[in-house]
Coordinates of C-alpha atoms and ligand atoms in Angstrom, one line a residue:
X1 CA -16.8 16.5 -5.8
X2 CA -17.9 20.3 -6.5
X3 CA -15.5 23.7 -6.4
X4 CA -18.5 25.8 -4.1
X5 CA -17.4 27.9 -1.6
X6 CA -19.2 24.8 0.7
X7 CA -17.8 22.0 0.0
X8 CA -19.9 18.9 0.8
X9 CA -20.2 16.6 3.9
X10 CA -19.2 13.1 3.6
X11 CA -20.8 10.7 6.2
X12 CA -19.5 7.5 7.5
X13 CA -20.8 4.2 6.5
X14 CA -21.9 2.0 9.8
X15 CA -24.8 -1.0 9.4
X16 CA -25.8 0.1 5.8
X17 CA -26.7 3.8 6.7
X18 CA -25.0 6.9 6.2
X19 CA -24.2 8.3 9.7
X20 CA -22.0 11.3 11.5
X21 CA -19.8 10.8 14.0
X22 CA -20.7 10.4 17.5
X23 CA -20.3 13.9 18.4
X24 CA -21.0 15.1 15.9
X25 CA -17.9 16.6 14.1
X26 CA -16.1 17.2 11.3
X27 CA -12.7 17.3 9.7
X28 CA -11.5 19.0 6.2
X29 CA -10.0 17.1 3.1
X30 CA -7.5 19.6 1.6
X31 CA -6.6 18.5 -2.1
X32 CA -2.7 19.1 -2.5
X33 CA -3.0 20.1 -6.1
X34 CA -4.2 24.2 -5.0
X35 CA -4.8 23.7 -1.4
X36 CA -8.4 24.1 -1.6
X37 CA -10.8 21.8 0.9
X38 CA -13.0 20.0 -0.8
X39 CA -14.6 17.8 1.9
X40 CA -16.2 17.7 5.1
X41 CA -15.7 14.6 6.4
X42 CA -17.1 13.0 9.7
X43 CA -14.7 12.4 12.7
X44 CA -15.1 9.1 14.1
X45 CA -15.1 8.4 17.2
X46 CA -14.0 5.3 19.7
X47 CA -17.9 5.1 20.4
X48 CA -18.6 4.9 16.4
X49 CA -15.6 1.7 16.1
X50 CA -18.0 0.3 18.9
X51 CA -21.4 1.1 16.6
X52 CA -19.7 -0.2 13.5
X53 CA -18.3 -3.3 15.0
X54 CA -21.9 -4.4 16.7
X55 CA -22.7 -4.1 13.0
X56 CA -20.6 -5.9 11.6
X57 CA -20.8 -8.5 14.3
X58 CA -24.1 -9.1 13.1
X59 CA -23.9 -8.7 10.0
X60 CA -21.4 -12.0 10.3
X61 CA -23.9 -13.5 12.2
X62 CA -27.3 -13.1 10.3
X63 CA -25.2 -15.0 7.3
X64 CA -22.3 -13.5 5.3
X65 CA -20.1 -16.1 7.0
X66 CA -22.8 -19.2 6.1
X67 CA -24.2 -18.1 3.4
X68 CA -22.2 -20.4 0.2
X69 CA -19.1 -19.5 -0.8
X70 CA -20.7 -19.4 -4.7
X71 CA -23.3 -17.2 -3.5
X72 CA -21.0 -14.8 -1.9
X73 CA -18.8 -15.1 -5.0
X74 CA -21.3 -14.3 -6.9
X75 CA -22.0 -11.0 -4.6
X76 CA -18.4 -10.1 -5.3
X77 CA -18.3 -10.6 -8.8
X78 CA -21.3 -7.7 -8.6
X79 CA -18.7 -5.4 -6.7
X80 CA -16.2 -5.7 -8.8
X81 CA -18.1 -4.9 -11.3
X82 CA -20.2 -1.5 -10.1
X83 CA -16.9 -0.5 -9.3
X84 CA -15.5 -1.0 -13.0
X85 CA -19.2 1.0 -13.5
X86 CA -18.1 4.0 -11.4
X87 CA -14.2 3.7 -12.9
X88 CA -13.9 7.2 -14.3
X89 CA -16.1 8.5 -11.0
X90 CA -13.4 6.8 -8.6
X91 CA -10.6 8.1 -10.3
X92 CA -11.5 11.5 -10.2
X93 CA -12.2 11.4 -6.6
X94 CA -8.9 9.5 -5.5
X95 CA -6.9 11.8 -8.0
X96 CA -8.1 15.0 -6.7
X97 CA -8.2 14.1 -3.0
X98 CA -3.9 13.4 -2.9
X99 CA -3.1 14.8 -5.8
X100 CA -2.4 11.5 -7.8
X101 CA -1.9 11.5 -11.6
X102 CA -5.5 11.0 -13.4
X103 CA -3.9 8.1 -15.4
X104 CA -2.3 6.5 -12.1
X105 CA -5.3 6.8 -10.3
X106 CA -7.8 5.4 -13.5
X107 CA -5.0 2.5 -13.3
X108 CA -5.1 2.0 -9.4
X109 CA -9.3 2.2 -9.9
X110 CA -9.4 -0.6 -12.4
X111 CA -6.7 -3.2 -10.4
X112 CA -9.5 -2.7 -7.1
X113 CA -11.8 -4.2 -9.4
X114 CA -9.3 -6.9 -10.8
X115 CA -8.1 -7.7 -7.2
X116 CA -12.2 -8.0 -5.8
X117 CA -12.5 -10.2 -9.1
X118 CA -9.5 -12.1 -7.7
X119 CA -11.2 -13.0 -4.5
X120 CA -14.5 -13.5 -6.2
X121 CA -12.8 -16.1 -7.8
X122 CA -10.9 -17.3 -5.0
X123 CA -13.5 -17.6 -2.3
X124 CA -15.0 -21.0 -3.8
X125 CA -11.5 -22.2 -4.3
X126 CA -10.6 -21.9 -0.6
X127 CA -10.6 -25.6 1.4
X128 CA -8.7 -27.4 3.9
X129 CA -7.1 -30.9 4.0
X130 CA -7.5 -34.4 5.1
X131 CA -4.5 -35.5 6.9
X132 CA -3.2 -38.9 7.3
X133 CA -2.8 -39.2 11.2
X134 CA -1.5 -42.2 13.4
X135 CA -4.5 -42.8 15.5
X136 CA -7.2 -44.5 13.8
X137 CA -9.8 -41.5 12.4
X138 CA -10.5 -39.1 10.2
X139 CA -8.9 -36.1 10.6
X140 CA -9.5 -32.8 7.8
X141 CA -9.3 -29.4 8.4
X142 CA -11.8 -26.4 7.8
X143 CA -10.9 -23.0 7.1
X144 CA -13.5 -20.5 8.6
X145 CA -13.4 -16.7 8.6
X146 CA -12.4 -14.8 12.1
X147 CA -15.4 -12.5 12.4
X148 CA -14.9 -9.3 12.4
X149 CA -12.3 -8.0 11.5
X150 CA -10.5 -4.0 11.1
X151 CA -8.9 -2.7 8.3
X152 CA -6.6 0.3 8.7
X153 CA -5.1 1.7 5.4
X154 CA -2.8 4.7 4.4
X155 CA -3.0 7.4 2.2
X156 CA -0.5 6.7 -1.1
X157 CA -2.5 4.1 -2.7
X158 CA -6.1 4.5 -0.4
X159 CA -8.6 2.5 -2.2
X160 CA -6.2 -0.2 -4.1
X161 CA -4.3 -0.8 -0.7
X162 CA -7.4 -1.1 1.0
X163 CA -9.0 -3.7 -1.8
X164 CA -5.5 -5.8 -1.0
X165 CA -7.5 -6.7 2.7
X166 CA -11.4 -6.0 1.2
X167 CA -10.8 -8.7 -1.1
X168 CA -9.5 -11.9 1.2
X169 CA -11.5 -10.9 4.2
X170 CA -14.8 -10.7 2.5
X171 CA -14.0 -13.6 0.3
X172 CA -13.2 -16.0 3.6
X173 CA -16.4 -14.9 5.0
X174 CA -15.1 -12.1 7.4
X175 CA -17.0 -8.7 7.9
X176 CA -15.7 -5.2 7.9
X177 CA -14.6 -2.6 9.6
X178 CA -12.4 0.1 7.3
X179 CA -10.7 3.0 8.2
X180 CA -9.3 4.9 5.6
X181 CA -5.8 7.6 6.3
X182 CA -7.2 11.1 7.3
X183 CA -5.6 12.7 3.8
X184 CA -7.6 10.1 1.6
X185 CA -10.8 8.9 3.2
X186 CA -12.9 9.5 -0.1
X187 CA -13.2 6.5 -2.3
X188 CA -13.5 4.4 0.7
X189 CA -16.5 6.0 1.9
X190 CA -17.9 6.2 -1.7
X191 CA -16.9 2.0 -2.1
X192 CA -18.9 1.3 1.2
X193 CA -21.6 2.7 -0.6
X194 CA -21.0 1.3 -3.5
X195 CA -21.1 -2.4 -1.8
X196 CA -24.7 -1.5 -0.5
X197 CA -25.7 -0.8 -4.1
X198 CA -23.8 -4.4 -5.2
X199 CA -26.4 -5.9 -2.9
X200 CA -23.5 -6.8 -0.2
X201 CA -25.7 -6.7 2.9
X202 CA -25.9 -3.8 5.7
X203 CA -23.1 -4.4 7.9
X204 CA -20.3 -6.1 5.8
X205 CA -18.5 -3.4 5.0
X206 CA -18.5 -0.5 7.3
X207 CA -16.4 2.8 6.8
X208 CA -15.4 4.5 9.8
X209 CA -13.1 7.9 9.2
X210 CA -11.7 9.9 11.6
X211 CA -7.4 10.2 13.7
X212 CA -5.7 6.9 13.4
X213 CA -4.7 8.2 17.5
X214 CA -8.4 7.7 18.2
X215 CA -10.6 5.6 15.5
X216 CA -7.2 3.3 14.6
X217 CA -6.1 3.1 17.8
X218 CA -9.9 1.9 19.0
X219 CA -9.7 -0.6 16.0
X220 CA -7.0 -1.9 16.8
X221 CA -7.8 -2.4 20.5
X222 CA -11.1 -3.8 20.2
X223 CA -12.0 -6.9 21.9
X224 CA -14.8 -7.5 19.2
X225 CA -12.6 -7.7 16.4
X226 CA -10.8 -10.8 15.9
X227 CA -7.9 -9.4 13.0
X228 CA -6.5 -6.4 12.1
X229 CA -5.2 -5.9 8.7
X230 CA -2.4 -2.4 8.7
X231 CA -0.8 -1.1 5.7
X232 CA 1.3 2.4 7.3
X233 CA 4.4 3.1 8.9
X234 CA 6.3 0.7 10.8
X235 CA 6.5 2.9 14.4
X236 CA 2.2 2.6 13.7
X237 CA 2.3 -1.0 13.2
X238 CA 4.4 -1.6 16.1
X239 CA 1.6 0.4 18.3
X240 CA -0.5 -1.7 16.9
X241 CA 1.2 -5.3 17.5
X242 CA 0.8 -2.9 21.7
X243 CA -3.0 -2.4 21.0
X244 CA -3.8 -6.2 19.0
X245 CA -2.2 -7.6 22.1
X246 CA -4.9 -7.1 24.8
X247 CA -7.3 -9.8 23.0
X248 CA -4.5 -11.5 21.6
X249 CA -6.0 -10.4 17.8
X250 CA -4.1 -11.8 14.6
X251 CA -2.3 -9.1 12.7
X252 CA -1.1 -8.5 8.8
X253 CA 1.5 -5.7 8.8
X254 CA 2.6 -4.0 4.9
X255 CA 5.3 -1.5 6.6
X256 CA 7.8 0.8 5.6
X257 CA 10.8 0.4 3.0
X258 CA 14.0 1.3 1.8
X259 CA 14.5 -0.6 -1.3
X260 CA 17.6 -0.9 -3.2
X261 CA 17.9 -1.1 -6.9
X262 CA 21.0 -2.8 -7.7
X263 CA 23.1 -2.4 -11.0
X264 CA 25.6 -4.2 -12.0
X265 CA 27.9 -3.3 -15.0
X266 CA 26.5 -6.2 -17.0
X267 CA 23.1 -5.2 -17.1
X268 CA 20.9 -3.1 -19.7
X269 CA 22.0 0.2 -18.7
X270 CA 19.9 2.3 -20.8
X271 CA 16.6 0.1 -19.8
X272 CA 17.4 0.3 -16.6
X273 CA 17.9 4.1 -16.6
X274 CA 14.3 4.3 -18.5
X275 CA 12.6 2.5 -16.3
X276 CA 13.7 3.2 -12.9
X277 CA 13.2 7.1 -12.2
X278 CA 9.4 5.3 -11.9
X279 CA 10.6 2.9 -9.5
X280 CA 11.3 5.8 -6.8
X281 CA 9.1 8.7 -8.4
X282 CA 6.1 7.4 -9.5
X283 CA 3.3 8.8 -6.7
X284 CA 5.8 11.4 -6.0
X285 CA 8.1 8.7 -4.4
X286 CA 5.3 8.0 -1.8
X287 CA 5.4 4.3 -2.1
X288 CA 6.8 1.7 0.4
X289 CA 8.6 -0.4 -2.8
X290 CA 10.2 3.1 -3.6
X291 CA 13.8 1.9 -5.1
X292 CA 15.0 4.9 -2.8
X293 CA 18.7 2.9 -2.7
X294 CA 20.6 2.8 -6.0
X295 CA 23.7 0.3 -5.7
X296 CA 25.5 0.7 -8.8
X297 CA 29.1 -1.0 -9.6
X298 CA 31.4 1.0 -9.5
X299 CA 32.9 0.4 -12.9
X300 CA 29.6 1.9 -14.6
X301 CA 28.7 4.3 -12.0
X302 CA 29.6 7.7 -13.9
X303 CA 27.6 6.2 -16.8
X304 CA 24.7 5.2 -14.6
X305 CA 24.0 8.1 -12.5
X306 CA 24.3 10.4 -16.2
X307 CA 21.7 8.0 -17.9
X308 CA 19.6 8.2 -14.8
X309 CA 19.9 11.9 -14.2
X310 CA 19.1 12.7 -17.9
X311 CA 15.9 10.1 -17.5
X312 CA 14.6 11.7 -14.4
X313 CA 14.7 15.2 -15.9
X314 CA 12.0 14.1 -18.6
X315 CA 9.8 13.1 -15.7
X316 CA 6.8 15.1 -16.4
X317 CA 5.8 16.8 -13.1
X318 CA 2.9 18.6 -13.0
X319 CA -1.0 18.9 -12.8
X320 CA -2.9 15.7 -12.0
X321 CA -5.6 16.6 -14.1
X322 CA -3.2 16.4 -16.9
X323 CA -3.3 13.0 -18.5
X324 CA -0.1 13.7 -19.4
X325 CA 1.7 14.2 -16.1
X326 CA 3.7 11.6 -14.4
X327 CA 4.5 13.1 -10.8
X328 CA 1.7 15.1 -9.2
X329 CA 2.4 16.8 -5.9
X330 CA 3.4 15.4 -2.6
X331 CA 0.0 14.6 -0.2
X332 CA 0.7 17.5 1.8
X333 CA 3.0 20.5 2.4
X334 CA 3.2 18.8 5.5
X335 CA 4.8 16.0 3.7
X336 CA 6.7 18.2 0.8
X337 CA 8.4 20.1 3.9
X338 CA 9.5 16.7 5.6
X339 CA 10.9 16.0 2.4
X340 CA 12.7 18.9 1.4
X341 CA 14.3 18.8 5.1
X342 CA 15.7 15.4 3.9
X343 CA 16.9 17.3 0.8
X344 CA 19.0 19.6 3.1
X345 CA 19.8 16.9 5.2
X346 CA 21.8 15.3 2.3
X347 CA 23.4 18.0 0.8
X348 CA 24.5 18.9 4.5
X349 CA 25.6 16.0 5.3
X350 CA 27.9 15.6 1.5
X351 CA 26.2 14.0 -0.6
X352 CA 26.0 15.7 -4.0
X353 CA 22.5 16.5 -5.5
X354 CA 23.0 16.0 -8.9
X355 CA 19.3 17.3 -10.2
X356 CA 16.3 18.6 -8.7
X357 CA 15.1 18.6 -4.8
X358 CA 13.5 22.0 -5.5
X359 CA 10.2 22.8 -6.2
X360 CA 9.1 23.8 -9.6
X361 CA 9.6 26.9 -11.3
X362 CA 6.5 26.6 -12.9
X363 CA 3.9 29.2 -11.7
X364 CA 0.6 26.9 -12.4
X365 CA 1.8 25.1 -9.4
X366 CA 2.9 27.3 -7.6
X367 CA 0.3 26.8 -5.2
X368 CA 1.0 23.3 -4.9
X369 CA 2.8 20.8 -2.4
X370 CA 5.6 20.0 -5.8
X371 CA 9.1 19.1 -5.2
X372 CA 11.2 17.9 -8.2
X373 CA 12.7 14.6 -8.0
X374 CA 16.1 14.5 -6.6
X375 CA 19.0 12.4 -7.2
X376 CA 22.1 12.1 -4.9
X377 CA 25.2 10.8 -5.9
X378 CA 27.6 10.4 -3.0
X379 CA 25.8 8.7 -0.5
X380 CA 27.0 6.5 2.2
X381 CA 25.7 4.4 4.5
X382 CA 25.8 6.7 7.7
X383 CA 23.8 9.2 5.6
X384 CA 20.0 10.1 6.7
X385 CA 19.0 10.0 3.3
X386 CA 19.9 6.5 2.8
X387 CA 19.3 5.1 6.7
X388 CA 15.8 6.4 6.6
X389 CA 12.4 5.8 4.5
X390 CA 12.1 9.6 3.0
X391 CA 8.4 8.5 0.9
X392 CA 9.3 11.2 -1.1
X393 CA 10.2 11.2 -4.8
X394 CA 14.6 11.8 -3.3
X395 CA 17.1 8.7 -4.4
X396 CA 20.5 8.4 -3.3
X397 CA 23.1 6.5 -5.4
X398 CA 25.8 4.2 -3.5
X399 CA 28.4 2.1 -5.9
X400 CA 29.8 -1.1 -4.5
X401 CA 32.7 -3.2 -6.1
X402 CA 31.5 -6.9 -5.6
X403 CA 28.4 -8.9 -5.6
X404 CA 29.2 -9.8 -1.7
X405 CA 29.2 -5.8 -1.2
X406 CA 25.8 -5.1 -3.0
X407 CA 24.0 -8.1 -1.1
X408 CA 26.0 -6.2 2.4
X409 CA 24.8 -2.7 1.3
X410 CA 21.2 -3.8 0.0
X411 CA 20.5 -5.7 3.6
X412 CA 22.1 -2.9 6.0
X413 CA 19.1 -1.4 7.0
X414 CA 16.6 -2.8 9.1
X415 CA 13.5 -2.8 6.4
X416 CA 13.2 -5.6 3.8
X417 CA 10.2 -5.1 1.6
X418 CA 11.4 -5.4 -2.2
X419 CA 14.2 -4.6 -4.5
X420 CA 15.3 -4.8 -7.9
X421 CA 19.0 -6.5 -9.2
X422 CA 19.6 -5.8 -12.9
X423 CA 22.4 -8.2 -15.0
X424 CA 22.2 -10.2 -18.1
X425 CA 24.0 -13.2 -15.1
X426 CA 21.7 -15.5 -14.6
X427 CA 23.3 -16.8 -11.6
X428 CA 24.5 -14.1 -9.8
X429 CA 20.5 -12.9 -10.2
X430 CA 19.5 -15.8 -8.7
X431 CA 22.2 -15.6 -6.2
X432 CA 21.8 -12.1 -5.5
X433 CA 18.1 -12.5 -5.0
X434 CA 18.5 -15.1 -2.7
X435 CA 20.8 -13.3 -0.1
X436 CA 18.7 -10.1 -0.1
X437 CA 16.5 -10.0 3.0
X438 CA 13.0 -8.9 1.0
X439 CA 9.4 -10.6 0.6
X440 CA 9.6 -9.3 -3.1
X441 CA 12.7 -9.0 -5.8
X442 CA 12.2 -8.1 -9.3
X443 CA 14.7 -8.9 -11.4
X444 CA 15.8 -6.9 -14.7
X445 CA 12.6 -4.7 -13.8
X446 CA 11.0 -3.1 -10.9
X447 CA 7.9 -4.9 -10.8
X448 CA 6.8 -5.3 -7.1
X449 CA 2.9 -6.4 -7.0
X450 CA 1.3 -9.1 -9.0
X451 CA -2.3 -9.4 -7.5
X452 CA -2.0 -13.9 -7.7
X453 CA 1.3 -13.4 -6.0
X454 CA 2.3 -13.2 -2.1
X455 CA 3.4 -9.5 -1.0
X456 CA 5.2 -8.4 2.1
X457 CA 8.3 -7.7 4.3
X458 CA 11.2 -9.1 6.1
X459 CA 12.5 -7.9 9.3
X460 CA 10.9 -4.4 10.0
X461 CA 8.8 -4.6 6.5
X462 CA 6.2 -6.4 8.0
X463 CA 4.2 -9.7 9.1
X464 CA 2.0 -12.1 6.8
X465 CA 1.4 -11.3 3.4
X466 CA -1.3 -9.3 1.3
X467 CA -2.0 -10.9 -2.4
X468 CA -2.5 -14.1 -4.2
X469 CA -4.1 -16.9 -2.2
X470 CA -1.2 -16.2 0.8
X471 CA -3.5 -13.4 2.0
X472 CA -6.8 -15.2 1.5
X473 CA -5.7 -17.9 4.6
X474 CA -4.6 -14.8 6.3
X475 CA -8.2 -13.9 7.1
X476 CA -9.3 -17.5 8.3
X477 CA -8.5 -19.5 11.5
X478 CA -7.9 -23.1 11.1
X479 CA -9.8 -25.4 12.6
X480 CA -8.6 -29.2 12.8
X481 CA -11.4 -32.0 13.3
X482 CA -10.5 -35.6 14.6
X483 CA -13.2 -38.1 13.9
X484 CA -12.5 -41.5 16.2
X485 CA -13.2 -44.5 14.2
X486 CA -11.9 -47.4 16.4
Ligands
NAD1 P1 0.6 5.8 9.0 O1 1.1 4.7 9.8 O2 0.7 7.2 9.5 O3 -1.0 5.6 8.9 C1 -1.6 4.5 8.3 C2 -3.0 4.3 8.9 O4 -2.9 4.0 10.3 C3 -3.9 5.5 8.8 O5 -5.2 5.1 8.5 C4 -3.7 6.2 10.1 O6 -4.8 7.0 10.4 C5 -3.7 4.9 11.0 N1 -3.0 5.2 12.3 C6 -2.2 6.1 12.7 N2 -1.8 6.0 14.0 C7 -2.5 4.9 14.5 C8 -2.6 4.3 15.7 N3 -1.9 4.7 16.8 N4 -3.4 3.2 15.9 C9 -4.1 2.7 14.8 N5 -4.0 3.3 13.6 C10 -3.3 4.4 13.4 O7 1.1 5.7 7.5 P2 0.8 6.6 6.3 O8 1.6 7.9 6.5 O9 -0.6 6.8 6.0 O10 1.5 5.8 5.1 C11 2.8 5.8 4.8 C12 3.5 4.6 5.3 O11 2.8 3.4 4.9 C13 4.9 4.5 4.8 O12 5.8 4.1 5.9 C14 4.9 3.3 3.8 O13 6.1 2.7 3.6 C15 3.8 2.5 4.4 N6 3.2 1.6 3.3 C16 3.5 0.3 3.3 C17 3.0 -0.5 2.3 C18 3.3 -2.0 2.3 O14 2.6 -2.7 1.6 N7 4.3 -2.5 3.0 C19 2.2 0.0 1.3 C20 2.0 1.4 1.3 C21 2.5 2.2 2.4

């Protein structure tokens, strides 16, 4: 990307070729950092989904789908590794476009190219069964890809989210249709190209950008895709599950969160106050594992919110650019206003904010979308700020008085994507772990997302899993075969 006055024109990636939008048009990609555009990007349309799933359609049926699963292994390994070629190129582009950290976004950069390496790996270890059946026979099972399928990503983590769906689908022999979030379409246009160059052929990965209200919507609807893949809100994915219906499509949902991070006196205090400000700060608190609840017994409370206050004031906010900085700005002011209404929310309805929730006094970013990260003590259950998903860097503190309280107070809220529990017990962590209602727990750490592990959501969190081999049979239908031998 370039500072000019003009900033360039980024085209949308359909059969191989660079091409505009149907009509033509454009929208701007305003980097949060100093609020300056630095892309024109084309606006898809519902007649460019149509153009970009005829591609892919034959695309899958000119051979992605038969060719081996070694040779398309083989293809992937090359992906994974022009992307570990462009690492530093990436990186630049995803930091700059939201605002994210350099040394997050050089992290998120190189775990796209450890996850494509995952499925590389995985696609020739992908089989079905034989199966033992009454009638005499042979009966096995084949696993073969959907088709086509549509990928609809957000804007927090855009190309490392969206390498959680590349990977499977292309590994089970599906082709493409992306659509990266309208903040963040970038690095997903740049790793459609990218494919091209790995040799992937025209059609297997298409980019279409452009209003989740139109080009999402149209994905989602399609009658020539057979799967959607959504990582977003939970209101979008429930649209969606509307849309999917009308060809009866198969659907993946990574929703929203509200994640508790539950203390108990026990535990490590002073690790647990080191290491959890990240748990609901890092990417400016935009993450849907965001430990956004902290349950705290009440015995240690005092202790706990003063190690964790005095932890999250040496969170180093500040320039992206920066290798030093930890917390960038929010994606938008858009965003950092919706956030700092939750701020006002809290404190009006009493909880205390005990640090930050304003932005910073620093005048280098002043022009910025920055908010400081804010912790409430206080909180109830009835309280905005601990009912809803904020995705803001804004934690509210809640102490209990039993382990049958913290389980209570970690499931009342209709999300269950991950959560923490921190004791030295082993039994009351498995036991606690066990009654929380969450696809993911960490325990005595925050550590949400190993790539050879199954992630996803409970109740309002989501449906199927992204990760580990889990996802990979996500993006196949099963097929049974019954072979009469009497
Ligand atoms: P969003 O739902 O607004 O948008 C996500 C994607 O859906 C974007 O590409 C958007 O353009 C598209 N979209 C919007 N409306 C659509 C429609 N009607 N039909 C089809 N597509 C549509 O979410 P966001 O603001 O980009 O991301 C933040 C949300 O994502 C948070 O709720 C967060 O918790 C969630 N999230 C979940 C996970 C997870 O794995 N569970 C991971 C990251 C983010």
């Amino acid at each position: 990307m370039t500072t000019d006055q003009t900033p360039p024109t980024v085209r949308m990636i359909i059969g191989g070729a660079q091409v505009d939008g149907a009509d033509g048009r454009t929208f701007d990609v305003v980097e949060p950092h100093a609020g300056t555009t630095i892309a024109r990007v084309a606006e898809g349309t519902p007649a460019d989904v149509d153009r970009a799933v005829a591609a892919a359609q034959a695309a899958f049926d000119s051979g992605w789908a038969t060719i081996t699963a070694a040779e398309r292994a083989r293809l992937m390994f090359r992906l994974a590794q022009v992307v570990r070629d462009h690492h530093e190129e990436l990186s630049q582009l995803e930091s700059r476009n939201i605002g994210k950290p350099i040394s997050g976004a050089r992290w998120e950069i190189g775990r796209v190219a450890d996850v494509i390496e995952f499925y590389a790996g995985a696609t020739t270890k992908l089989h079905g069964e034989t199966i033992p059946v009454t009638r005499p026979g042979f009966d096995f099972t084949l696993r073969e890809p959907i088709g086509v399928v549509g990928l609809i990503v957000p804007w927090n983590f855009p190309l490392y989210l969206a390498s959680w769906k590349l990977g499977p689908a292309l590994a089970a022999g599906n082709t493409v249709v992306l659509k990266p979030a309208s903040y963040s379409p970038l690095t997903a246009v740049r790793f459609g190209e990218l494919a091209l160059e790995a040799g992937l052929p025209a059609g297997v990965v298409n980019v279409v950008t452009g209003p989740g209200g139109t080009v999402g919507a149209a994905i989602a609807a399609h009658h020539g895709i057979g799967k959607v893949g959504f990582t977003g809100e939970t209101a979008t994915g429930q649209e969606i599950m509307r849309l999917a219906a009308g060809n009866i499509k198969k659907i993946s949902l990574e929703l929203g969160g509200k994640s508790p991070n539950i203390v108990f006196a026990d535990a490590d205090l002073e690790r647990f106050a080191a290491e959890s400000p990240y748990s609901v700060f890092d990417n400016c608190g935009q993450d849907c594992c965001a430990r956004s609840r902290i349950l705290v017994e009440r015995s240690v409370h005092d202790k706990v919110v003063a190690l964790f206050a005095e932890a999250t004031k040496k969170v180093k906010v500040g320039d992206p650019s920066d290798p030093a900085t930890e917390v960038g700005p929010l994606v938008s002011f858009r965003q950092r206003d919706r956030v700092a209404a939750y701020v006002e929310a809290g404190r009006a309805e009493g909880a205390e904010l005990v640090v930050g929730g304003v932005p910073p006094t620093d005048p280098a970013l002043s022009r910025g979308a920055y908010l400081l990260p804010a912790v409430f003590d206080r909180a109830t259950t009835e309280m905005k700020i601990v009912r809803e998903e904020i995705f803001g860097p804004v934690v509210a503190v809640i102490p209990f008085d039993s382990e049958d309280e913290a389980v209570r107070l970690a499931n009342a809220t209709p999300y269950g994507l991950s959560g923490s529990v921190w004791t030295r017990d082993i039994g009351r962590a498995i036991r606690v772990s066990k009654g929380i209602q969450t696809g993911v727990i960490s325990v005595n750490c925050n550590n949400s997302v190993h790539i050879e592990a199954p992630f996803g959501g409970y109740k309002m969190s989501g449906l199927g899993r992204d990760l580990g081999m889990d996802a990979l049979r996500e993006y196949t239908e099963v097929k049974n075969v019954f072979v009469d031998l009497s």
